[in-house]
């Protein structure tokens, strides 16, 4: 059985990715410091796949602790690196916390991969590296621009660190997956998104409003240059996104190019109002919302050209928007019950 190490494997995207690797027949080692997730996620994973992953509660920015895990699992064929802070607003207030954790974490992961000869990395990057592109949809050749937040900058810098490291080493290969907007939960409702405190992202805010935890959803701006005036994003089901990591590792194992970048989205943009409508119609819940001013730093519209991933990785998003928002709702109901 081939083994992979998944950092941040109890987090939102990480946990769904653990499930997909287990389903594909890999043995999974999870490293997570539980700073933004809970240990019960492992039980959720086990209830889906029947397998509890090997788990280390370790911070990837702690050099010594991390090395112990890599030493014990130097037979791993790949590392999937998720562990990072991800709140855009917080990163503006506490940039050094983000640079310290997100940059040092990757440096430690790469150092150990070189030291223990683990040759393949899949890195979780973001469409934030494109900023507001001039041309839509966004291809992988769309220029990477100056980041709008320290968080975004850590993604940009991390991609550069990976390229420099590959150029200087003989046996390291990587794929960066630039995610658009992951939403939804596993169909079993045994794992899903668990935001700490007040959610920043649209979908958890919607489900928490519908369940009564929040009074109303604020729709940030209806005066954008879009058909209904609300901002447009490419919302992708988290399980579809998770599967992209499995095909990326398989490509690396087949001696593909040493470094590649892929957009991971659906190829379709949806406005905030379209998401609200999809939520209401697929769940039968009425959502309390009001239009407020634009949120500072938000871009107007972005969606992916996914033809590179479709063609080269033979991957495409399959789960519909309606099914996806419904899965988020089923998860929210389960979380509130427990
Ligand atoms: N959004 C909103 N109300 C919220 C949270 C988000 O109207 O409470 C909007 C936000 O302005 C953006 C879209 O929903 O247009 C997606 O926001 P999210 O924070 O989920 O993702 P990102 O902005 O990072 O793409």
PDB file of C-alpha atoms and ligand atoms in Angstrom, residues 181 200-202 205 217-220 231 233 235 272 295 298, ligand 1:
ATOM      1  CA  UNK A 181     -14.100  28.537  -3.636  1.00  0.00           C
ATOM      2  CA  UNK A 200     -15.945  34.777   7.034  1.00  0.00           C
ATOM      3  CA  UNK A 201     -17.013  32.667   4.077  1.00  0.00           C
ATOM      4  CA  UNK A 202     -20.363  32.777   2.365  1.00  0.00           C
ATOM      5  CA  UNK A 205     -22.591  32.054   7.028  1.00  0.00           C
ATOM      6  CA  UNK A 217     -26.721  37.236   6.129  1.00  0.00           C
ATOM      7  CA  UNK A 218     -25.143  40.447   4.892  1.00  0.00           C
ATOM      8  CA  UNK A 219     -24.758  40.402   1.130  1.00  0.00           C
ATOM      9  CA  UNK A 220     -21.666  42.466   0.517  1.00  0.00           C
ATOM     10  CA  UNK A 231     -20.022  39.399  -6.807  1.00  0.00           C
ATOM     11  CA  UNK A 233     -17.030  33.276  -7.621  1.00  0.00           C
ATOM     12  CA  UNK A 235     -17.863  27.520  -6.026  1.00  0.00           C
ATOM     13  CA  UNK A 272     -23.970  35.652  -4.269  1.00  0.00           C
ATOM     14  CA  UNK A 295     -16.602  44.236   1.780  1.00  0.00           C
ATOM     15  CA  UNK A 298     -13.277  41.838  -2.307  1.00  0.00           C
TER      16      UNK A 298
HETATM   17  N1  LIG B   1     -20.083  37.220   1.010  1.00  0.00           N
HETATM   18  C1  LIG B   1     -21.247  37.865   1.442  1.00  0.00           C
HETATM   19  N2  LIG B   1     -21.597  37.741   2.753  1.00  0.00           N
HETATM   20  C2  LIG B   1     -20.863  37.022   3.662  1.00  0.00           C
HETATM   21  C3  LIG B   1     -19.689  36.358   3.221  1.00  0.00           C
HETATM   22  C4  LIG B   1     -19.328  36.496   1.881  1.00  0.00           C
HETATM   23  O1  LIG B   1     -21.923  38.521   0.662  1.00  0.00           O
HETATM   24  O2  LIG B   1     -21.233  36.978   4.836  1.00  0.00           O
HETATM   25  C5  LIG B   1     -19.678  37.337  -0.398  1.00  0.00           C
HETATM   26  C6  LIG B   1     -18.299  37.950  -0.580  1.00  0.00           C
HETATM   27  O3  LIG B   1     -18.400  39.355  -0.626  1.00  0.00           O
HETATM   28  C7  LIG B   1     -17.874  37.324  -1.913  1.00  0.00           C
HETATM   29  C8  LIG B   1     -18.524  35.948  -1.887  1.00  0.00           C
HETATM   30  O4  LIG B   1     -19.589  36.038  -0.935  1.00  0.00           O
HETATM   31  O5  LIG B   1     -18.421  38.045  -2.994  1.00  0.00           O
HETATM   32  C9  LIG B   1     -17.577  34.836  -1.459  1.00  0.00           C
HETATM   33  O6  LIG B   1     -16.954  35.222  -0.241  1.00  0.00           O
HETATM   34  P1  LIG B   1     -16.012  34.231   0.555  1.00  0.00           P
HETATM   35  O7  LIG B   1     -15.484  34.993   1.734  1.00  0.00           O
HETATM   36  O8  LIG B   1     -16.743  32.959   0.814  1.00  0.00           O
HETATM   37  O9  LIG B   1     -14.855  33.894  -0.473  1.00  0.00           O
HETATM   38  P2  LIG B   1     -13.753  34.871  -1.186  1.00  0.00           P
HETATM   39  O10 LIG B   1     -14.208  36.280  -1.050  1.00  0.00           O
HETATM   40  O11 LIG B   1     -12.499  34.586  -0.465  1.00  0.00           O
HETATM   41  O12 LIG B   1     -13.732  34.440  -2.606  1.00  0.00           O
END
